[in-house]
Amino acid sequence: QVQLVESGGGLVQAGGSLRLSCAGSGSILSIGRMGWYRQAPGNQRELVALIDSSGSTNYADSVKGRFTISRDNAKNTVYLQMNTLKPEDTGVYYCNALIPQLFGGRWNNYWGQGTQVTVSS
């Protein structure tokens, strides 16, 4: 059983910073691409940032220069450092990971439960 557990959300004033963490646990030998998505009320879930197993990253235009995604493969953990936060960054942030099965070679897509980020103006 594989689980992704996020932490680090909260309430912050505009211009502030938060750091999100997402740790994978269970039957994990390796993790492929990892990412962060967010969903604001009434909106669809959208991509925030991705990082592949080699460390290459990709960001949504709205967060470029303000957010940094990183990962610690030894800890099966992905991070999202969020700086210069804006009210429009408010939403539930979800981590995502592609993890291969122990046997058979199939890759499964996993989601965390989400963590709330609220940025006040």
Short mmCIF file of the N, C-alpha and C atoms (twelve columns), coordinates in Angstrom:
data_MODEL
# 
_entry.id   MODEL 
# 
loop_
_atom_site.group_PDB 
_atom_site.id 
_atom_site.type_symbol 
_atom_site.label_atom_id 
_atom_site.label_alt_id 
_atom_site.label_comp_id 
_atom_site.label_asym_id 
_atom_site.label_seq_id 
_atom_site.Cartn_x 
_atom_site.Cartn_y 
_atom_site.Cartn_z 
_atom_site.pdbx_PDB_model_num 
ATOM 1   N N  . GLN A 1   0.842   -1.191 0.000   1 
ATOM 2   C CA . GLN A 1   0.000   0.000  0.000   1 
ATOM 3   C C  . GLN A 1   0.876   1.238  0.000   1 
ATOM 4   N N  . VAL A 2   0.656   2.106  -0.963  1 
ATOM 5   C CA . VAL A 2   1.429   3.334  -1.087  1 
ATOM 6   C C  . VAL A 2   0.560   4.513  -0.672  1 
ATOM 7   N N  . GLN A 3   1.142   5.417  0.098   1 
ATOM 8   C CA . GLN A 3   0.443   6.637  0.493   1 
ATOM 9   C C  . GLN A 3   1.336   7.842  0.290   1 
ATOM 10  N N  . LEU A 4   0.720   8.954  -0.062  1 
ATOM 11  C CA . LEU A 4   1.392   10.258 -0.108  1 
ATOM 12  C C  . LEU A 4   0.736   11.145 0.939   1 
ATOM 13  N N  . VAL A 5   1.554   11.724 1.804   1 
ATOM 14  C CA . VAL A 5   1.020   12.558 2.880   1 
ATOM 15  C C  . VAL A 5   1.655   13.936 2.800   1 
ATOM 16  N N  . GLU A 6   0.801   14.964 2.614   1 
ATOM 17  C CA . GLU A 6   1.279   16.342 2.528   1 
ATOM 18  C C  . GLU A 6   1.276   16.999 3.900   1 
ATOM 19  N N  . SER A 7   2.109   18.018 4.030   1 
ATOM 20  C CA . SER A 7   2.119   18.846 5.226   1 
ATOM 21  C C  . SER A 7   2.672   20.217 4.854   1 
ATOM 22  N N  . GLY A 8   2.437   21.194 5.741   1 
ATOM 23  C CA . GLY A 8   3.029   22.508 5.552   1 
ATOM 24  C C  . GLY A 8   2.084   23.599 5.108   1 
ATOM 25  N N  . GLY A 9   0.829   23.276 4.853   1 
ATOM 26  C CA . GLY A 9   -0.112  24.315 4.468   1 
ATOM 27  C C  . GLY A 9   -0.463  25.199 5.651   1 
ATOM 28  N N  . GLY A 10  -1.230  26.260 5.364   1 
ATOM 29  C CA . GLY A 10  -1.643  27.153 6.428   1 
ATOM 30  C C  . GLY A 10  -2.099  28.486 5.905   1 
ATOM 31  N N  . LEU A 11  -2.216  29.438 6.843   1 
ATOM 32  C CA . LEU A 11  -2.647  30.799 6.531   1 
ATOM 33  C C  . LEU A 11  -1.440  31.727 6.570   1 
ATOM 34  N N  . VAL A 12  -1.280  32.531 5.528   1 
ATOM 35  C CA . VAL A 12  -0.149  33.449 5.456   1 
ATOM 36  C C  . VAL A 12  -0.603  34.740 4.786   1 
ATOM 37  N N  . GLN A 13  0.036   35.829 5.136   1 
ATOM 38  C CA . GLN A 13  -0.278  37.103 4.497   1 
ATOM 39  C C  . GLN A 13  0.391   37.183 3.126   1 
ATOM 40  N N  . ALA A 14  -0.198  37.993 2.271   1 
ATOM 41  C CA . ALA A 14  0.390   38.215 0.952   1 
ATOM 42  C C  . ALA A 14  1.838   38.685 1.101   1 
ATOM 43  N N  . GLY A 15  2.703   38.121 0.260   1 
ATOM 44  C CA . GLY A 15  4.120   38.424 0.335   1 
ATOM 45  C C  . GLY A 15  4.910   37.453 1.185   1 
ATOM 46  N N  . GLY A 16  4.201   36.615 1.923   1 
ATOM 47  C CA . GLY A 16  4.855   35.657 2.802   1 
ATOM 48  C C  . GLY A 16  5.266   34.385 2.081   1 
ATOM 49  N N  . SER A 17  5.747   33.432 2.871   1 
ATOM 50  C CA . SER A 17  6.263   32.174 2.315   1 
ATOM 51  C C  . SER A 17  5.702   30.984 3.070   1 
ATOM 52  N N  . LEU A 18  5.621   29.882 2.373   1 
ATOM 53  C CA . LEU A 18  5.279   28.598 2.958   1 
ATOM 54  C C  . LEU A 18  6.086   27.517 2.252   1 
ATOM 55  N N  . ARG A 19  6.337   26.425 2.960   1 
ATOM 56  C CA . ARG A 19  7.009   25.276 2.359   1 
ATOM 57  C C  . ARG A 19  6.141   24.038 2.565   1 
ATOM 58  N N  . LEU A 20  5.740   23.437 1.461   1 
ATOM 59  C CA . LEU A 20  4.955   22.209 1.501   1 
ATOM 60  C C  . LEU A 20  5.868   20.998 1.351   1 
ATOM 61  N N  . SER A 21  5.493   19.921 2.035   1 
ATOM 62  C CA . SER A 21  6.211   18.656 1.914   1 
ATOM 63  C C  . SER A 21  5.222   17.552 1.589   1 
ATOM 64  N N  . CYS A 22  5.700   16.555 0.883   1 
ATOM 65  C CA . CYS A 22  4.861   15.396 0.564   1 
ATOM 66  C C  . CYS A 22  5.749   14.160 0.632   1 
ATOM 67  N N  . ALA A 23  5.452   13.287 1.575   1 
ATOM 68  C CA . ALA A 23  6.271   12.093 1.786   1 
ATOM 69  C C  . ALA A 23  5.525   10.839 1.349   1 
ATOM 70  N N  . GLY A 24  6.209   10.020 0.598   1 
ATOM 71  C CA . GLY A 24  5.638   8.751  0.189   1 
ATOM 72  C C  . GLY A 24  6.027   7.656  1.170   1 
ATOM 73  N N  . SER A 25  5.079   6.756  1.430   1 
ATOM 74  C CA . SER A 25  5.354   5.645  2.322   1 
ATOM 75  C C  . SER A 25  4.717   4.375  1.763   1 
ATOM 76  N N  . GLY A 26  5.198   3.233  2.259   1 
ATOM 77  C CA . GLY A 26  4.664   1.965  1.794   1 
ATOM 78  C C  . GLY A 26  5.662   1.252  0.899   1 
ATOM 79  N N  . SER A 27  5.128   0.452  -0.009  1 
ATOM 80  C CA . SER A 27  5.957   -0.394 -0.874  1 
ATOM 81  C C  . SER A 27  6.513   0.411  -2.043  1 
ATOM 82  N N  . ILE A 28  7.573   1.152  -1.772  1 
ATOM 83  C CA . ILE A 28  8.171   2.039  -2.781  1 
ATOM 84  C C  . ILE A 28  9.639   1.694  -2.969  1 
ATOM 85  N N  . LEU A 29  10.003  1.329  -4.189  1 
ATOM 86  C CA . LEU A 29  11.416  1.131  -4.526  1 
ATOM 87  C C  . LEU A 29  11.988  2.363  -5.203  1 
ATOM 88  N N  . SER A 30  11.145  3.029  -5.960  1 
ATOM 89  C CA . SER A 30  11.586  4.250  -6.642  1 
ATOM 90  C C  . SER A 30  10.352  5.072  -6.986  1 
ATOM 91  N N  . ILE A 31  10.577  6.320  -7.311  1 
ATOM 92  C CA . ILE A 31  9.487   7.202  -7.711  1 
ATOM 93  C C  . ILE A 31  9.906   7.932  -8.976  1 
ATOM 94  N N  . GLY A 32  9.017   7.987  -9.933  1 
ATOM 95  C CA . GLY A 32  9.280   8.707  -11.166 1 
ATOM 96  C C  . GLY A 32  8.958   10.186 -11.008 1 
ATOM 97  N N  . ARG A 33  8.184   10.694 -11.936 1 
ATOM 98  C CA . ARG A 33  7.817   12.109 -11.888 1 
ATOM 99  C C  . ARG A 33  6.972   12.404 -10.649 1 
ATOM 100 N N  . MET A 34  7.269   13.558 -10.021 1 
ATOM 101 C CA . MET A 34  6.479   14.034 -8.882  1 
ATOM 102 C C  . MET A 34  6.014   15.455 -9.191  1 
ATOM 103 N N  . GLY A 35  4.918   15.841 -8.573  1 
ATOM 104 C CA . GLY A 35  4.418   17.174 -8.884  1 
ATOM 105 C C  . GLY A 35  3.471   17.716 -7.839  1 
ATOM 106 N N  . TRP A 36  3.170   18.991 -7.988  1 
ATOM 107 C CA . TRP A 36  2.193   19.674 -7.147  1 
ATOM 108 C C  . TRP A 36  1.110   20.274 -8.041  1 
ATOM 109 N N  . TYR A 37  -0.117  20.110 -7.607  1 
ATOM 110 C CA . TYR A 37  -1.283  20.682 -8.265  1 
ATOM 111 C C  . TYR A 37  -2.068  21.459 -7.221  1 
ATOM 112 N N  . ARG A 38  -2.940  22.348 -7.674  1 
ATOM 113 C CA . ARG A 38  -3.785  23.064 -6.727  1 
ATOM 114 C C  . ARG A 38  -5.174  23.246 -7.308  1 
ATOM 115 N N  . GLN A 39  -6.125  23.439 -6.387  1 
ATOM 116 C CA . GLN A 39  -7.510  23.636 -6.794  1 
ATOM 117 C C  . GLN A 39  -8.143  24.700 -5.916  1 
ATOM 118 N N  . ALA A 40  -8.552  25.784 -6.547  1 
ATOM 119 C CA . ALA A 40  -9.262  26.846 -5.846  1 
ATOM 120 C C  . ALA A 40  -10.766 26.557 -5.919  1 
ATOM 121 N N  . PRO A 41  -11.551 27.087 -4.983  1 
ATOM 122 C CA . PRO A 41  -12.998 26.845 -5.004  1 
ATOM 123 C C  . PRO A 41  -13.618 27.247 -6.333  1 
ATOM 124 N N  . GLY A 42  -14.405 26.339 -6.910  1 
ATOM 125 C CA . GLY A 42  -15.076 26.619 -8.170  1 
ATOM 126 C C  . GLY A 42  -14.210 26.446 -9.403  1 
ATOM 127 N N  . ASN A 43  -12.929 26.105 -9.186  1 
ATOM 128 C CA . ASN A 43  -12.009 25.948 -10.316 1 
ATOM 129 C C  . ASN A 43  -11.590 24.485 -10.467 1 
ATOM 130 N N  . GLN A 44  -11.067 24.185 -11.636 1 
ATOM 131 C CA . GLN A 44  -10.504 22.863 -11.862 1 
ATOM 132 C C  . GLN A 44  -9.112  22.776 -11.251 1 
ATOM 133 N N  . ARG A 45  -8.697  21.554 -10.976 1 
ATOM 134 C CA . ARG A 45  -7.340  21.346 -10.466 1 
ATOM 135 C C  . ARG A 45  -6.360  21.720 -11.574 1 
ATOM 136 N N  . GLU A 46  -5.311  22.443 -11.184 1 
ATOM 137 C CA . GLU A 46  -4.326  22.891 -12.171 1 
ATOM 138 C C  . GLU A 46  -2.916  22.534 -11.736 1 
ATOM 139 N N  . LEU A 47  -2.062  22.369 -12.732 1 
ATOM 140 C CA . LEU A 47  -0.669  22.059 -12.467 1 
ATOM 141 C C  . LEU A 47  0.058   23.273 -11.890 1 
ATOM 142 N N  . VAL A 48  0.864   23.026 -10.860 1 
ATOM 143 C CA . VAL A 48  1.714   24.075 -10.306 1 
ATOM 144 C C  . VAL A 48  3.167   23.849 -10.721 1 
ATOM 145 N N  . ALA A 49  3.689   22.644 -10.454 1 
ATOM 146 C CA . ALA A 49  5.087   22.358 -10.769 1 
ATOM 147 C C  . ALA A 49  5.299   20.847 -10.857 1 
ATOM 148 N N  . LEU A 50  6.267   20.469 -11.697 1 
ATOM 149 C CA . LEU A 50  6.652   19.074 -11.865 1 
ATOM 150 C C  . LEU A 50  8.154   18.941 -11.720 1 
ATOM 151 N N  . ILE A 51  8.586   17.748 -11.261 1 
ATOM 152 C CA . ILE A 51  10.006  17.437 -11.218 1 
ATOM 153 C C  . ILE A 51  10.160  15.965 -11.563 1 
ATOM 154 N N  . ASP A 52  11.067  15.665 -12.501 1 
ATOM 155 C CA . ASP A 52  11.239  14.265 -12.857 1 
ATOM 156 C C  . ASP A 52  12.347  13.647 -12.012 1 
ATOM 157 N N  . SER A 53  12.623  12.382 -12.249 1 
ATOM 158 C CA . SER A 53  13.558  11.656 -11.398 1 
ATOM 159 C C  . SER A 53  14.990  12.166 -11.516 1 
ATOM 160 N N  . SER A 54  15.298  12.864 -12.621 1 
ATOM 161 C CA . SER A 54  16.643  13.414 -12.779 1 
ATOM 162 C C  . SER A 54  16.760  14.823 -12.220 1 
ATOM 163 N N  . GLY A 55  15.638  15.398 -11.791 1 
ATOM 164 C CA . GLY A 55  15.655  16.740 -11.217 1 
ATOM 165 C C  . GLY A 55  15.224  17.843 -12.158 1 
ATOM 166 N N  . SER A 56  14.874  17.507 -13.370 1 
ATOM 167 C CA . SER A 56  14.379  18.526 -14.300 1 
ATOM 168 C C  . SER A 56  13.010  19.010 -13.845 1 
ATOM 169 N N  . THR A 57  12.792  20.315 -13.949 1 
ATOM 170 C CA . THR A 57  11.566  20.918 -13.413 1 
ATOM 171 C C  . THR A 57  10.766  21.643 -14.484 1 
ATOM 172 N N  . ASN A 58  9.493   21.840 -14.174 1 
ATOM 173 C CA . ASN A 58  8.596   22.564 -15.059 1 
ATOM 174 C C  . ASN A 58  7.583   23.280 -14.178 1 
ATOM 175 N N  . TYR A 59  7.281   24.544 -14.493 1 
ATOM 176 C CA . TYR A 59  6.397   25.353 -13.657 1 
ATOM 177 C C  . TYR A 59  5.274   25.981 -14.475 1 
ATOM 178 N N  . ALA A 60  4.154   26.192 -13.811 1 
ATOM 179 C CA . ALA A 60  3.103   27.007 -14.396 1 
ATOM 180 C C  . ALA A 60  3.614   28.443 -14.490 1 
ATOM 181 N N  . ASP A 61  3.184   29.146 -15.530 1 
ATOM 182 C CA . ASP A 61  3.651   30.523 -15.722 1 
ATOM 183 C C  . ASP A 61  3.338   31.400 -14.511 1 
ATOM 184 N N  . SER A 62  2.222   31.127 -13.857 1 
ATOM 185 C CA . SER A 62  1.775   31.977 -12.754 1 
ATOM 186 C C  . SER A 62  2.667   31.892 -11.520 1 
ATOM 187 N N  . VAL A 63  3.513   30.857 -11.428 1 
ATOM 188 C CA . VAL A 63  4.345   30.688 -10.240 1 
ATOM 189 C C  . VAL A 63  5.837   30.770 -10.543 1 
ATOM 190 N N  . LYS A 64  6.196   30.899 -11.801 1 
ATOM 191 C CA . LYS A 64  7.617   30.963 -12.168 1 
ATOM 192 C C  . LYS A 64  8.297   32.129 -11.458 1 
ATOM 193 N N  . GLY A 65  9.474   31.842 -10.903 1 
ATOM 194 C CA . GLY A 65  10.228  32.871 -10.196 1 
ATOM 195 C C  . GLY A 65  9.833   33.028 -8.740  1 
ATOM 196 N N  . ARG A 66  8.705   32.418 -8.348  1 
ATOM 197 C CA . ARG A 66  8.252   32.532 -6.951  1 
ATOM 198 C C  . ARG A 66  8.268   31.175 -6.230  1 
ATOM 199 N N  . PHE A 67  7.967   30.105 -6.941  1 
ATOM 200 C CA . PHE A 67  7.901   28.767 -6.355  1 
ATOM 201 C C  . PHE A 67  9.085   27.931 -6.827  1 
ATOM 202 N N  . THR A 68  9.536   27.031 -5.961  1 
ATOM 203 C CA . THR A 68  10.612  26.105 -6.308  1 
ATOM 204 C C  . THR A 68  10.231  24.697 -5.864  1 
ATOM 205 N N  . ILE A 69  10.253  23.767 -6.803  1 
ATOM 206 C CA . ILE A 69  9.990   22.367 -6.482  1 
ATOM 207 C C  . ILE A 69  11.328  21.639 -6.362  1 
ATOM 208 N N  . SER A 70  11.423  20.738 -5.392  1 
ATOM 209 C CA . SER A 70  12.629  19.940 -5.218  1 
ATOM 210 C C  . SER A 70  12.223  18.576 -4.655  1 
ATOM 211 N N  . ARG A 71  13.174  17.663 -4.632  1 
ATOM 212 C CA . ARG A 71  12.859  16.337 -4.131  1 
ATOM 213 C C  . ARG A 71  14.063  15.730 -3.449  1 
ATOM 214 N N  . ASP A 72  13.778  14.829 -2.515  1 
ATOM 215 C CA . ASP A 72  14.808  14.055 -1.831  1 
ATOM 216 C C  . ASP A 72  14.466  12.591 -2.085  1 
ATOM 217 N N  . ASN A 73  15.172  11.976 -3.017  1 
ATOM 218 C CA . ASN A 73  14.834  10.610 -3.409  1 
ATOM 219 C C  . ASN A 73  15.057  9.616  -2.267  1 
ATOM 220 N N  . ALA A 74  16.029  9.872  -1.425  1 
ATOM 221 C CA . ALA A 74  16.298  8.966  -0.306  1 
ATOM 222 C C  . ALA A 74  15.138  8.945  0.688   1 
ATOM 223 N N  . LYS A 75  14.395  10.061 0.744   1 
ATOM 224 C CA . LYS A 75  13.273  10.169 1.677   1 
ATOM 225 C C  . LYS A 75  11.920  10.029 0.975   1 
ATOM 226 N N  . ASN A 76  11.936  9.773  -0.335  1 
ATOM 227 C CA . ASN A 76  10.681  9.680  -1.100  1 
ATOM 228 C C  . ASN A 76  9.803   10.908 -0.884  1 
ATOM 229 N N  . THR A 77  10.434  12.054 -0.886  1 
ATOM 230 C CA . THR A 77  9.731   13.282 -0.525  1 
ATOM 231 C C  . THR A 77  9.917   14.350 -1.603  1 
ATOM 232 N N  . VAL A 78  8.847   15.082 -1.858  1 
ATOM 233 C CA . VAL A 78  8.890   16.233 -2.760  1 
ATOM 234 C C  . VAL A 78  8.485   17.475 -1.963  1 
ATOM 235 N N  . TYR A 79  9.117   18.593 -2.285  1 
ATOM 236 C CA . TYR A 79  8.874   19.845 -1.578  1 
ATOM 237 C C  . TYR A 79  8.400   20.916 -2.563  1 
ATOM 238 N N  . LEU A 80  7.698   21.902 -2.013  1 
ATOM 239 C CA . LEU A 80  7.338   23.081 -2.797  1 
ATOM 240 C C  . LEU A 80  7.579   24.298 -1.922  1 
ATOM 241 N N  . GLN A 81  8.624   25.048 -2.238  1 
ATOM 242 C CA . GLN A 81  8.905   26.297 -1.547  1 
ATOM 243 C C  . GLN A 81  8.148   27.402 -2.262  1 
ATOM 244 N N  . MET A 82  7.272   28.075 -1.536  1 
ATOM 245 C CA . MET A 82  6.437   29.113 -2.119  1 
ATOM 246 C C  . MET A 82  6.779   30.449 -1.489  1 
ATOM 247 N N  . ASN A 83  7.290   31.358 -2.300  1 
ATOM 248 C CA . ASN A 83  7.660   32.699 -1.841  1 
ATOM 249 C C  . ASN A 83  6.794   33.759 -2.516  1 
ATOM 250 N N  . THR A 84  6.788   34.930 -1.935  1 
ATOM 251 C CA . THR A 84  6.018   36.063 -2.477  1 
ATOM 252 C C  . THR A 84  4.592   35.618 -2.814  1 
ATOM 253 N N  . LEU A 85  3.949   35.002 -1.850  1 
ATOM 254 C CA . LEU A 85  2.612   34.459 -2.082  1 
ATOM 255 C C  . LEU A 85  1.599   35.566 -2.348  1 
ATOM 256 N N  . LYS A 86  0.631   35.233 -3.190  1 
ATOM 257 C CA . LYS A 86  -0.428  36.150 -3.571  1 
ATOM 258 C C  . LYS A 86  -1.791  35.542 -3.190  1 
ATOM 259 N N  . PRO A 87  -2.811  36.362 -2.993  1 
ATOM 260 C CA . PRO A 87  -4.140  35.815 -2.677  1 
ATOM 261 C C  . PRO A 87  -4.620  34.797 -3.720  1 
ATOM 262 N N  . GLU A 88  -4.256  34.988 -4.959  1 
ATOM 263 C CA . GLU A 88  -4.677  34.043 -6.010  1 
ATOM 264 C C  . GLU A 88  -3.969  32.690 -5.926  1 
ATOM 265 N N  . ASP A 89  -3.003  32.552 -5.027  1 
ATOM 266 C CA . ASP A 89  -2.370  31.252 -4.783  1 
ATOM 267 C C  . ASP A 89  -3.191  30.399 -3.818  1 
ATOM 268 N N  . THR A 90  -4.238  30.966 -3.267  1 
ATOM 269 C CA . THR A 90  -5.087  30.245 -2.319  1 
ATOM 270 C C  . THR A 90  -5.737  29.036 -2.974  1 
ATOM 271 N N  . GLY A 91  -5.742  27.922 -2.242  1 
ATOM 272 C CA . GLY A 91  -6.376  26.714 -2.736  1 
ATOM 273 C C  . GLY A 91  -5.903  25.500 -1.953  1 
ATOM 274 N N  . VAL A 92  -6.415  24.337 -2.351  1 
ATOM 275 C CA . VAL A 92  -5.942  23.078 -1.792  1 
ATOM 276 C C  . VAL A 92  -4.826  22.564 -2.703  1 
ATOM 277 N N  . TYR A 93  -3.696  22.285 -2.119  1 
ATOM 278 C CA . TYR A 93  -2.536  21.821 -2.865  1 
ATOM 279 C C  . TYR A 93  -2.401  20.305 -2.706  1 
ATOM 280 N N  . TYR A 94  -2.258  19.638 -3.834  1 
ATOM 281 C CA . TYR A 94  -2.156  18.183 -3.860  1 
ATOM 282 C C  . TYR A 94  -0.816  17.761 -4.453  1 
ATOM 283 N N  . CYS A 95  -0.181  16.777 -3.844  1 
ATOM 284 C CA . CYS A 95  1.009   16.226 -4.484  1 
ATOM 285 C C  . CYS A 95  0.609   14.998 -5.283  1 
ATOM 286 N N  . ASN A 96  1.452   14.701 -6.246  1 
ATOM 287 C CA . ASN A 96  1.188   13.619 -7.184  1 
ATOM 288 C C  . ASN A 96  2.498   12.908 -7.481  1 
ATOM 289 N N  . ALA A 97  2.431   11.598 -7.654  1 
ATOM 290 C CA . ALA A 97  3.649   10.851 -7.951  1 
ATOM 291 C C  . ALA A 97  3.331   9.625  -8.804  1 
ATOM 292 N N  . LEU A 98  4.231   9.347  -9.733  1 
ATOM 293 C CA . LEU A 98  4.165   8.117  -10.518 1 
ATOM 294 C C  . LEU A 98  5.112   7.105  -9.878  1 
ATOM 295 N N  . ILE A 99  4.549   5.979  -9.443  1 
ATOM 296 C CA . ILE A 99  5.329   4.997  -8.696  1 
ATOM 297 C C  . ILE A 99  5.139   3.624  -9.322  1 
ATOM 298 N N  . PRO A 100 6.233   2.929  -9.639  1 
ATOM 299 C CA . PRO A 100 6.093   1.610  -10.253 1 
ATOM 300 C C  . PRO A 100 5.690   0.551  -9.237  1 
ATOM 301 N N  . GLN A 101 4.921   -0.415 -9.713  1 
ATOM 302 C CA . GLN A 101 4.612   -1.556 -8.855  1 
ATOM 303 C C  . GLN A 101 5.886   -2.342 -8.577  1 
ATOM 304 N N  . LEU A 102 5.900   -3.041 -7.446  1 
ATOM 305 C CA . LEU A 102 7.084   -3.832 -7.105  1 
ATOM 306 C C  . LEU A 102 7.325   -4.934 -8.129  1 
ATOM 307 N N  . PHE A 103 6.263   -5.474 -8.671  1 
ATOM 308 C CA . PHE A 103 6.373   -6.546 -9.652  1 
ATOM 309 C C  . PHE A 103 5.469   -6.223 -10.835 1 
ATOM 310 N N  . GLY A 104 5.934   -6.524 -12.014 1 
ATOM 311 C CA . GLY A 104 5.108   -6.351 -13.195 1 
ATOM 312 C C  . GLY A 104 5.427   -5.130 -14.018 1 
ATOM 313 N N  . GLY A 105 6.097   -4.128 -13.425 1 
ATOM 314 C CA . GLY A 105 6.536   -2.978 -14.192 1 
ATOM 315 C C  . GLY A 105 5.490   -1.928 -14.471 1 
ATOM 316 N N  . ARG A 106 4.271   -2.103 -13.988 1 
ATOM 317 C CA . ARG A 106 3.230   -1.112 -14.226 1 
ATOM 318 C C  . ARG A 106 3.437   0.098  -13.324 1 
ATOM 319 N N  . TRP A 107 3.222   1.293  -13.889 1 
ATOM 320 C CA . TRP A 107 3.320   2.540  -13.128 1 
ATOM 321 C C  . TRP A 107 1.920   2.982  -12.713 1 
ATOM 322 N N  . ASN A 108 1.802   3.328  -11.437 1 
ATOM 323 C CA . ASN A 108 0.533   3.824  -10.901 1 
ATOM 324 C C  . ASN A 108 0.644   5.294  -10.527 1 
ATOM 325 N N  . ASN A 109 -0.477  5.986  -10.638 1 
ATOM 326 C CA . ASN A 109 -0.540  7.424  -10.364 1 
ATOM 327 C C  . ASN A 109 -1.177  7.631  -8.984  1 
ATOM 328 N N  . TYR A 110 -0.440  8.265  -8.077  1 
ATOM 329 C CA . TYR A 110 -0.930  8.449  -6.711  1 
ATOM 330 C C  . TYR A 110 -1.114  9.934  -6.396  1 
ATOM 331 N N  . TRP A 111 -2.114  10.204 -5.537  1 
ATOM 332 C CA . TRP A 111 -2.398  11.561 -5.065  1 
ATOM 333 C C  . TRP A 111 -2.377  11.610 -3.547  1 
ATOM 334 N N  . GLY A 112 -1.931  12.728 -3.015  1 
ATOM 335 C CA . GLY A 112 -2.067  12.975 -1.600  1 
ATOM 336 C C  . GLY A 112 -3.465  13.468 -1.275  1 
ATOM 337 N N  . GLN A 113 -3.721  13.678 0.014   1 
ATOM 338 C CA . GLN A 113 -5.067  14.061 0.448   1 
ATOM 339 C C  . GLN A 113 -5.319  15.555 0.314   1 
ATOM 340 N N  . GLY A 114 -4.264  16.318 0.107   1 
ATOM 341 C CA . GLY A 114 -4.397  17.759 -0.066  1 
ATOM 342 C C  . GLY A 114 -4.116  18.523 1.208   1 
ATOM 343 N N  . THR A 115 -3.570  19.715 1.051   1 
ATOM 344 C CA . THR A 115 -3.322  20.605 2.181   1 
ATOM 345 C C  . THR A 115 -3.753  22.024 1.789   1 
ATOM 346 N N  . GLN A 116 -4.447  22.680 2.701   1 
ATOM 347 C CA . GLN A 116 -5.013  24.004 2.399   1 
ATOM 348 C C  . GLN A 116 -3.958  25.091 2.537   1 
ATOM 349 N N  . VAL A 117 -3.891  25.941 1.534   1 
ATOM 350 C CA . VAL A 117 -3.058  27.142 1.581   1 
ATOM 351 C C  . VAL A 117 -3.985  28.338 1.400   1 
ATOM 352 N N  . THR A 118 -3.945  29.257 2.353   1 
ATOM 353 C CA . THR A 118 -4.771  30.460 2.285   1 
ATOM 354 C C  . THR A 118 -3.873  31.676 2.409   1 
ATOM 355 N N  . VAL A 119 -3.960  32.554 1.417   1 
ATOM 356 C CA . VAL A 119 -3.144  33.772 1.402   1 
ATOM 357 C C  . VAL A 119 -4.079  34.969 1.553   1 
ATOM 358 N N  . SER A 120 -3.911  35.710 2.626   1 
ATOM 359 C CA . SER A 120 -4.775  36.866 2.876   1 
ATOM 360 C C  . SER A 120 -4.146  38.132 2.300   1 
ATOM 361 N N  . SER A 121 -5.007  39.038 1.878   1 
ATOM 362 C CA . SER A 121 -4.514  40.283 1.269   1 
ATOM 363 C C  . SER A 121 -4.288  41.356 2.301   1 
# 
